mmCIF file of C-alpha atoms in Angstrom:
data_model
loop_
_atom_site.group_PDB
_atom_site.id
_atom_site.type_symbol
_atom_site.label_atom_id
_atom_site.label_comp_id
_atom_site.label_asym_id
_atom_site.label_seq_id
_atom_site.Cartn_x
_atom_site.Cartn_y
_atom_site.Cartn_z
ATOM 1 C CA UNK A 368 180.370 129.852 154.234
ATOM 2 C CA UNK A 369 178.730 127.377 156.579
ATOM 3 C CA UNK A 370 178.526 123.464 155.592
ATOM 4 C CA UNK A 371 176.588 120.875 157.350
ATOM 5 C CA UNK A 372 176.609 117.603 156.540
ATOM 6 C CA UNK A 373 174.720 113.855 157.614
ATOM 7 C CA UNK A 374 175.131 110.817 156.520
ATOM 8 C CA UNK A 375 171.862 108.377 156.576
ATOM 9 C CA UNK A 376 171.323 104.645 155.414
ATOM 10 C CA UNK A 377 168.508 103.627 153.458
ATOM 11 C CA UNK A 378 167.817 100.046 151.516
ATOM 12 C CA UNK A 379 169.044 99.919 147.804
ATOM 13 C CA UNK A 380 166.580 100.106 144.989
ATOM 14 C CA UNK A 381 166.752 97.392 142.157
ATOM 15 C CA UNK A 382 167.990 99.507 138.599
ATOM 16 C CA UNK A 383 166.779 96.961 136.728
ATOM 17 C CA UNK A 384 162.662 96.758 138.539
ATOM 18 C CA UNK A 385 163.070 101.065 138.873
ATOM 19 C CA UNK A 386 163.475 101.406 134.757
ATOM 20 C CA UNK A 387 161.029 98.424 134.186
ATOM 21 C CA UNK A 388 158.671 100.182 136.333
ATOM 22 C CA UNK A 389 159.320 103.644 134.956
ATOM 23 C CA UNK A 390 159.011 102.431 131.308
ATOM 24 C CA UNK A 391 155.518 100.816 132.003
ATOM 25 C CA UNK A 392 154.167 103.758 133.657
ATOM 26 C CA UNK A 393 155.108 105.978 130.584
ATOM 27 C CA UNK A 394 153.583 103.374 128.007
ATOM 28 C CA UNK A 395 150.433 103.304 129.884
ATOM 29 C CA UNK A 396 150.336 106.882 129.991
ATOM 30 C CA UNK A 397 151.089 107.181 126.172
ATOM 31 C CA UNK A 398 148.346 104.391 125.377
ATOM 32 C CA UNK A 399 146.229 106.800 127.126
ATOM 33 C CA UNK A 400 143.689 109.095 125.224
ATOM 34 C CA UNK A 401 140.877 111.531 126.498
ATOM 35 C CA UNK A 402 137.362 110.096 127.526
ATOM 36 C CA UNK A 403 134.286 111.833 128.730
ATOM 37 C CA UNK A 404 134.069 115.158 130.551
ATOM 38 C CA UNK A 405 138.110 115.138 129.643
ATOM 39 C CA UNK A 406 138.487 112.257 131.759
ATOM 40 C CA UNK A 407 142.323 110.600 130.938
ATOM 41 C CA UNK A 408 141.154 107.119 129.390
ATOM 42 C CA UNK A 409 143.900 104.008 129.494
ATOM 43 C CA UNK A 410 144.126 101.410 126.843
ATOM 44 C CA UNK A 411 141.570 99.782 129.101
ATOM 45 C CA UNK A 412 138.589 102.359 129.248
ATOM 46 C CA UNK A 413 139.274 103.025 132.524
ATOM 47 C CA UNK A 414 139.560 106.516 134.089
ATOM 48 C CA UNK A 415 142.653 107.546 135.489
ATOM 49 C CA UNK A 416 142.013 108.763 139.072
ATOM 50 C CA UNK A 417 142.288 112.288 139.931
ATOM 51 C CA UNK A 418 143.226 113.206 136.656
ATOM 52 C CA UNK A 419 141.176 115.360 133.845
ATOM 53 C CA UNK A 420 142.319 117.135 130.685
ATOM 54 C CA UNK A 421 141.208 121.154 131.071
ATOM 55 C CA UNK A 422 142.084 122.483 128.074
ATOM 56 C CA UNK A 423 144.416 121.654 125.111
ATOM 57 C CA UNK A 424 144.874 118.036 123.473
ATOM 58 C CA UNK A 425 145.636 115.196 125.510
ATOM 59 C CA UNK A 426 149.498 114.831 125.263
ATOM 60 C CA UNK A 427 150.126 117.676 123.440
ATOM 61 C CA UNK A 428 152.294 120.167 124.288
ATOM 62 C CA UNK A 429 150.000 123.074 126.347
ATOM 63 C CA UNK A 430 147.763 120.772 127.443
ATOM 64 C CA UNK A 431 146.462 121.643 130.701
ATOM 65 C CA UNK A 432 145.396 118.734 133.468
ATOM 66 C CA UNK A 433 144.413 119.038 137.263
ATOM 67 C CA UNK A 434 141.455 118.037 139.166
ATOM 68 C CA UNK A 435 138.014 119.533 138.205
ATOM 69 C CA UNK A 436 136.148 120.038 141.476
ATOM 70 C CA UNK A 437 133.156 117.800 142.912
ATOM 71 C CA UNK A 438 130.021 119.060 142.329
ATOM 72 C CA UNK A 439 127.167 120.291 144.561
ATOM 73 C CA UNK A 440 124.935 117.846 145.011
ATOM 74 C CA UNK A 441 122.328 120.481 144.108
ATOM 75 C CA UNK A 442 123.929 120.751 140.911
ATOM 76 C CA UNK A 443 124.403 116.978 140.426
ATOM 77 C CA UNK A 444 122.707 115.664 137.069
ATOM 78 C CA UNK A 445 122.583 119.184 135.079
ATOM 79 C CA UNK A 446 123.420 118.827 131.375
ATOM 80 C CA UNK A 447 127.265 116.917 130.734
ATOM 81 C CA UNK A 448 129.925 118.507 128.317
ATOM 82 C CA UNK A 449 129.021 116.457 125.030
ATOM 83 C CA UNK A 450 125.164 117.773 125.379
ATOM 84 C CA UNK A 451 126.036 121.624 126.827
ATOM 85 C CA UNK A 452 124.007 124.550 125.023
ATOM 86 C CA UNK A 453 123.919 127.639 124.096
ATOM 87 C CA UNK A 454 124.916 129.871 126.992
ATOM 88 C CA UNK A 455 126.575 126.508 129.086
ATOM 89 C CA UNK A 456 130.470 125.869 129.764
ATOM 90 C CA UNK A 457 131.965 123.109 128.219
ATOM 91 C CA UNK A 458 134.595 121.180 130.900
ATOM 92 C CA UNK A 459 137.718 122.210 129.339
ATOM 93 C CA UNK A 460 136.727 126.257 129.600
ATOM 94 C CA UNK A 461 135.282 125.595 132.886
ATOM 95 C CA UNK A 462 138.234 123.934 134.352
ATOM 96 C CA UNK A 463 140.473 126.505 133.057
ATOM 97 C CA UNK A 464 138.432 129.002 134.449
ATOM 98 C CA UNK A 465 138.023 127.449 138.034
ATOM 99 C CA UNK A 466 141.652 127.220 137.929
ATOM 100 C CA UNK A 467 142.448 130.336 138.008
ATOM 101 C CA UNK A 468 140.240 131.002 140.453
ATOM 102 C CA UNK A 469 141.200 131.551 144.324
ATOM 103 C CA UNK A 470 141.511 127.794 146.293
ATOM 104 C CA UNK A 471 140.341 125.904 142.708
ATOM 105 C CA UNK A 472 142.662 122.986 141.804
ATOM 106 C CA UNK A 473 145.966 123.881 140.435
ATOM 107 C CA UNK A 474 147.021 122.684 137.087
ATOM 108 C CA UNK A 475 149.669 121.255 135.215
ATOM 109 C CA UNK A 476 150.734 122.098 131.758
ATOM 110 C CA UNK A 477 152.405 119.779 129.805
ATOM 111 C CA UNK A 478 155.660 121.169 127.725
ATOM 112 C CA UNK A 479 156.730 118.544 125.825
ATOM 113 C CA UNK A 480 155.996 114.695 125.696
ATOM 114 C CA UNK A 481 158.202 112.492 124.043
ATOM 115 C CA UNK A 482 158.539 109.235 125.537
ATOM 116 C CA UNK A 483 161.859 108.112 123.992
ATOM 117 C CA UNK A 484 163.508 111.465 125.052
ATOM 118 C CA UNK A 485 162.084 113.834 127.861
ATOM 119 C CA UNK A 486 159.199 114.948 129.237
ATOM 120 C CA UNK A 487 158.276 118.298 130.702
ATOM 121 C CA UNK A 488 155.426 119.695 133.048
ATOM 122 C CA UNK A 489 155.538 123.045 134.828
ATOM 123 C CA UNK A 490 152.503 124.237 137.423
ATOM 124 C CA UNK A 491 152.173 127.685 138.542
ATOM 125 C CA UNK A 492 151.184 127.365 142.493
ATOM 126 C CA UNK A 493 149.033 129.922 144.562
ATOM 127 C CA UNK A 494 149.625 128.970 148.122
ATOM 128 C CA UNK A 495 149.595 131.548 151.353
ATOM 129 C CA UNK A 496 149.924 134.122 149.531
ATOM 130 C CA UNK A 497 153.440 133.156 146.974
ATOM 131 C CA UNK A 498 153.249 132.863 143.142
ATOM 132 C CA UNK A 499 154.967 129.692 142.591
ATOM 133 C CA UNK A 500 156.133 128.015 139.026
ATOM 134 C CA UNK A 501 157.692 124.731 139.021
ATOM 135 C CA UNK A 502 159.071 122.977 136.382
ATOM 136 C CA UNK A 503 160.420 119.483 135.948
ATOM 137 C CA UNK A 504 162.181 117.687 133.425
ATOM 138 C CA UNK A 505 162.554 114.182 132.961
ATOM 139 C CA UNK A 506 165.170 112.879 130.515
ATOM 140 C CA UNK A 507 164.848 109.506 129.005
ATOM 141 C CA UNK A 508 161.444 108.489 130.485
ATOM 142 C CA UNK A 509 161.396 105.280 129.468
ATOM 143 C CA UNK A 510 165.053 104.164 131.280
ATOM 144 C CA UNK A 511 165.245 107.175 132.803
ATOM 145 C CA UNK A 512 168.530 108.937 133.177
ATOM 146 C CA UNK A 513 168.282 112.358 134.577
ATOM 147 C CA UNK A 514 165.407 114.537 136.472
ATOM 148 C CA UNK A 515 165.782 118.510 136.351
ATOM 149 C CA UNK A 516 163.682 120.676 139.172
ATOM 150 C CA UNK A 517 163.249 124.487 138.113
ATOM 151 C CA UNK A 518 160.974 126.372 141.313
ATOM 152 C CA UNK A 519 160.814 130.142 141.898
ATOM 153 C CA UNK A 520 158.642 132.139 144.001
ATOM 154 C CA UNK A 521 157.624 135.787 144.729
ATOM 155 C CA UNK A 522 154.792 137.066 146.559
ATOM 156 C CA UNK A 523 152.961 140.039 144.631
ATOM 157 C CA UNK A 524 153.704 143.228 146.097
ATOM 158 C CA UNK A 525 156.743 142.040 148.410
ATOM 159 C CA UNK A 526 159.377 143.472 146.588
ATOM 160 C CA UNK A 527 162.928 141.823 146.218
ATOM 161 C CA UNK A 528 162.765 140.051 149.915
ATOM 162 C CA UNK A 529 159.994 138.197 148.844
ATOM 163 C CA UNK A 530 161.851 136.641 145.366
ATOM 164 C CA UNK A 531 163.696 133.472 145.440
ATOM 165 C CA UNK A 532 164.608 130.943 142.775
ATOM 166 C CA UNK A 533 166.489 126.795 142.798
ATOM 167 C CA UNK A 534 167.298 124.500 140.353
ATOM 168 C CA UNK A 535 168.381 121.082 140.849
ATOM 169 C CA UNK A 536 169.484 117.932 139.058
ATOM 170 C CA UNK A 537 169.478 114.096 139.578
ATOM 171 C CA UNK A 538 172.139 112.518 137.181
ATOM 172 C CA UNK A 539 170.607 108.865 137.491
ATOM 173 C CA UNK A 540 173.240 107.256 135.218
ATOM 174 C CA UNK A 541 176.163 109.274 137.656
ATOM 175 C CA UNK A 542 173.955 107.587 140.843
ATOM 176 C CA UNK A 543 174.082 104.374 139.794
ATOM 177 C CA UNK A 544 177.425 103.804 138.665
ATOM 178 C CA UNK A 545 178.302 105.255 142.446
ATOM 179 C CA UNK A 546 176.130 102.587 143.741
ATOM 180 C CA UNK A 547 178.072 100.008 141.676
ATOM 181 C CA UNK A 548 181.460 100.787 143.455
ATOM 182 C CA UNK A 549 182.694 98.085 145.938
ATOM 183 C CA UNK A 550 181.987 99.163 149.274
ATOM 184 C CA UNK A 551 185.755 100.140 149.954
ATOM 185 C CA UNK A 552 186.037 102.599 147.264
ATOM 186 C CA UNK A 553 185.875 106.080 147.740
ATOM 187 C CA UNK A 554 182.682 108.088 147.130
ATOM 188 C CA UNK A 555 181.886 109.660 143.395
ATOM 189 C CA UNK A 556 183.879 112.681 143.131
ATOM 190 C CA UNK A 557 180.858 114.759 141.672
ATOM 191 C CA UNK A 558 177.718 114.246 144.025
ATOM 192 C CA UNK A 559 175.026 112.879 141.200
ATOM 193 C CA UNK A 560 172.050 114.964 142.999
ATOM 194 C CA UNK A 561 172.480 118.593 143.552
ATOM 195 C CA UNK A 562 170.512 121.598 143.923
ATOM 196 C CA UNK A 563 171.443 125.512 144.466
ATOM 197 C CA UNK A 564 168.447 128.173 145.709
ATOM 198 C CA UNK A 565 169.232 131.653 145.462
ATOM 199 C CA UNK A 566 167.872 134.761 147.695
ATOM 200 C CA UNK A 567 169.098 138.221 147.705
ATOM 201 C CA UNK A 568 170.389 137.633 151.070
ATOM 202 C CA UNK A 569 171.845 134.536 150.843
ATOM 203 C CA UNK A 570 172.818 131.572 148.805
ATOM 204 C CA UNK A 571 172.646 127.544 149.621
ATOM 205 C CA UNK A 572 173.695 124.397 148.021
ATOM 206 C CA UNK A 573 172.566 120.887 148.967
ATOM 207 C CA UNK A 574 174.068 117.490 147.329
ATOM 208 C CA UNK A 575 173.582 113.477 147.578
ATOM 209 C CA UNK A 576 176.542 111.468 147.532
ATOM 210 C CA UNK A 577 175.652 107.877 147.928
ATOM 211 C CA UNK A 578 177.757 104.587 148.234
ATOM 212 C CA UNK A 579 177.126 101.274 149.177
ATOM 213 C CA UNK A 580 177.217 99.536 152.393
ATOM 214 C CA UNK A 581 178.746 95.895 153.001
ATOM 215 C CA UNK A 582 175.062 94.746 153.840
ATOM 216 C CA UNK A 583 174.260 95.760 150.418
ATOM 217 C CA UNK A 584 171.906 98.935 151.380
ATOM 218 C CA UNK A 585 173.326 102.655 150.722
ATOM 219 C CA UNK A 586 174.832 105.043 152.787
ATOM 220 C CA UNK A 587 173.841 108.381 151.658
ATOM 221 C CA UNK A 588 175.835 111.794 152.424
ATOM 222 C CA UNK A 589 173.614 114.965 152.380
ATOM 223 C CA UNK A 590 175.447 118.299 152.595
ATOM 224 C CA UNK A 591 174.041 121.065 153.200
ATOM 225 C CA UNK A 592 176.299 124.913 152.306
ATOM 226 C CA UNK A 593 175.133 128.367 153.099
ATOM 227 C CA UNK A 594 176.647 131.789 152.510
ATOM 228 C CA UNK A 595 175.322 135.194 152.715
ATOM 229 C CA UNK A 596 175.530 137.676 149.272
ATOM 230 C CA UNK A 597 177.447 140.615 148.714
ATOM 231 C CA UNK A 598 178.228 142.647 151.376
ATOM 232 C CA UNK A 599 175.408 140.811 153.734
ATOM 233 C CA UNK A 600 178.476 137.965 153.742
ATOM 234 C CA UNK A 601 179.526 139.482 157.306
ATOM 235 C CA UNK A 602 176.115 139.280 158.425
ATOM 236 C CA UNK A 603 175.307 136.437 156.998
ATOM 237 C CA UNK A 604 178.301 134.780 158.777
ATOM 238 C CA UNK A 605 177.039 136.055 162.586
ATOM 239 C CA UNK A 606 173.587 135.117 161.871
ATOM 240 C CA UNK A 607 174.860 131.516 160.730
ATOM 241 C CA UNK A 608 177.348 131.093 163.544
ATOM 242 C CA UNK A 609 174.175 131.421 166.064
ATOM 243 C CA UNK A 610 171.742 129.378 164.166
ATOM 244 C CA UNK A 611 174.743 126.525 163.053
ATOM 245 C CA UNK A 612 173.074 124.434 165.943
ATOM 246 C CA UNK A 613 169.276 124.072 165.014
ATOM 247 C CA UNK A 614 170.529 124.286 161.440
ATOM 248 C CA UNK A 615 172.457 121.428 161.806
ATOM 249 C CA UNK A 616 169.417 119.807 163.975
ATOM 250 C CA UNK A 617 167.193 120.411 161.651
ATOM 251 C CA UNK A 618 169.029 119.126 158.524
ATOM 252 C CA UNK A 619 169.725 116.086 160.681
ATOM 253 C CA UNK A 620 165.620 115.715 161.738
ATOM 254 C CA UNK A 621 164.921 116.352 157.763
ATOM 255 C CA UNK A 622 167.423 113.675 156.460
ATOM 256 C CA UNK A 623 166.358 110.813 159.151
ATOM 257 C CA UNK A 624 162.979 110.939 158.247
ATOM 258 C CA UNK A 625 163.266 111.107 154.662
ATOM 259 C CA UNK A 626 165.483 107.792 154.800
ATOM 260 C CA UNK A 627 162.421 105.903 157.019
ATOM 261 C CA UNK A 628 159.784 107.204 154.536
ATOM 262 C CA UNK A 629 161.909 105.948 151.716
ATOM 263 C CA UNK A 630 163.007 102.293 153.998
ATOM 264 C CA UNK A 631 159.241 101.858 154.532
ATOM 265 C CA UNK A 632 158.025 102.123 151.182
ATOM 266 C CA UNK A 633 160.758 100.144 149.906
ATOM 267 C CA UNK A 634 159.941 97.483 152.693
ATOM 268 C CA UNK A 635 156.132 97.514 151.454
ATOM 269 C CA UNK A 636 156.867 96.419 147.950
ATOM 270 C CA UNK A 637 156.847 93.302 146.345
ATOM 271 C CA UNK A 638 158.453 93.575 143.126
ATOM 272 C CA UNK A 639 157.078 92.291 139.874
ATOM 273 C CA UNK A 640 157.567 91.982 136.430
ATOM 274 C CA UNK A 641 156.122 91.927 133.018
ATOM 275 C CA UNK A 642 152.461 91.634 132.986
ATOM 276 C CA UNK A 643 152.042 91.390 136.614
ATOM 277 C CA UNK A 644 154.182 94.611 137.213
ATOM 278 C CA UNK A 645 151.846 96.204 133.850
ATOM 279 C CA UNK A 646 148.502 95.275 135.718
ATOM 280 C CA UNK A 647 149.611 96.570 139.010
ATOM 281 C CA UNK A 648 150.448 99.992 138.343
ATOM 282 C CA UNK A 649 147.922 100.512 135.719
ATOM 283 C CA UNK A 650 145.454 99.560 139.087
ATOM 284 C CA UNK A 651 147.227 102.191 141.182
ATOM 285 C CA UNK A 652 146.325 105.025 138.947
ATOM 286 C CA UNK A 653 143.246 104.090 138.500
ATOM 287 C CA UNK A 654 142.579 103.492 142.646
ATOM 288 C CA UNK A 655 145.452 104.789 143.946
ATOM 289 C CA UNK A 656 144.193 104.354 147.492
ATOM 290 C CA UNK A 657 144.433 100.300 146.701
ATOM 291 C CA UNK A 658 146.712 97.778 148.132
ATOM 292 C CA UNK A 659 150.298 98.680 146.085
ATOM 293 C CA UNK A 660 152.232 95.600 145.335
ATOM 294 C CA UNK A 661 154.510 96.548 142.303
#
């Protein structure tokens, strides 16, 4: 087995603005109901952006959302949903249909929505050529308290090369009591994010073991373990021992720009509260290319 490991620092989120935040964003989306041409309506009567209900009921487990495409301008003003005919496609069948068609939008089907205990989505992805289904799972939405990440792949026709699966898990509650610690404290035992992906020649693990730093931000350890399978372990331990260096370079390259990404947007935020913090993400879905104070 290989194992590669980096430790990056990254500013420290406020719990209490993160679950105040989260738990506005799901009421606004549970205020929410379906408007014209499947359009997802807020309390408000304003459309969410980039959002549109396909097929199913709004919030209901099957339903079906994505983006329906623009139309052709020499199409623009021909008969809407409410008013179709005989022989004309209403916007929930025609957005199921265009999804399924090659380089259309892909959707997202809602599993199960329950606010007060998890929510569920899974999209099936078409992209160069790979099926993909992902699936994610969000426990406790409105404090939330643990995300789960299902993906596998397989490209029709490969065969078994082509087949690959991961799960992984964020255990929120088990990341922020390892924030809590005092700096001098040794790290959690059981890393609070982990994630395992499977091929048929080979296996890998990744975790997230974070702890704070005097200055108050967190110092984050990502480790990264590889093995081959079955009797491809010999092989898979030559074929490691070469690549160990741009392995290591790239989990390195990977882990330092994730920590900027996340220090910048952290940096760009003013956080709010109450109203103020209810009014300014209910504005970012609805223009999500405006100024984001939060």
């Amino acid at each position: 087995m290989a194992r590669f490991a980096h430790t990056v620092t990254v500013a420290a989120l406020d719990r209490g603005w993160f679950e105040e935040a989260a738990g506005t964003l799901v009421d606004l989306l549970d205020a929410s109901r379906e408007g014209p041409g499947g359009s997802v309506v807020l309390a408000d009567g304003r459309p969410v952006e980039g959002l549109r209900l396909l097929k199913g009921r709004h919030l209901r487990p099957g339903a079906r959302y994505g983006e329906v495409p623009a139309e052709p301008e020499e199409t623009a003003g021909e008969v809407p949903v409410e008013h179709a005919g005989a022989g004309e496609v209403p916007v929930e069948h025609a957005g199921a249909e265009a999804g399924d068609s090659p380089g259309a939008p892909q959707a997202v089907v809602l599993r199960t929505w329950r606010p007060s205990h998890s929510v569920e989505v899974e999209s099936l992805v078409e992209e160069d050529g790979m099926s993909l289904k992902v699936g994610l799972r969000l426990g406790e939405p409105r404090r939330p308290r643990a995300v789960e990440l299902s993906l596998s792949g397989h490209k029709p026709g490969g065969g078994s090369l082509y087949r690959f699966s991961g799960r992984g898990k964020a255990d929120l509650a088990a990341w922020w009591a390892a924030v809590d610690r005092l700096p001098s404290a040794p790290p959690a035992a059981r890393a609070p994010v982990s994630g395992r992906a499977v091929h048929r020649l080979a296996k890998a693990r990744l975790t997230l073991t974070p702890r704070p730093a005097e200055d108050g931000s967190w110092r984050i350890t990502v480790v990264l373990s590889m093995r081959g399978r079955w009797l491809l372990r010999p092989v898979g331990a030559v074929v490691l021992f070469f690549a160990r260096g741009p392995v290591e370079r790239g989990l390195r390259e990977a882990a330092e720009s994730a920590a900027e990404e996340w220090n910048t947007a952290l940096a760009e935020l003013t956080p709010l509260h109450g109203e103020a913090l209810r009014a300014e993400i209910a504005d970012a879905l609805v223009n999500p290319d405006g100024s984001t104070t939060l």
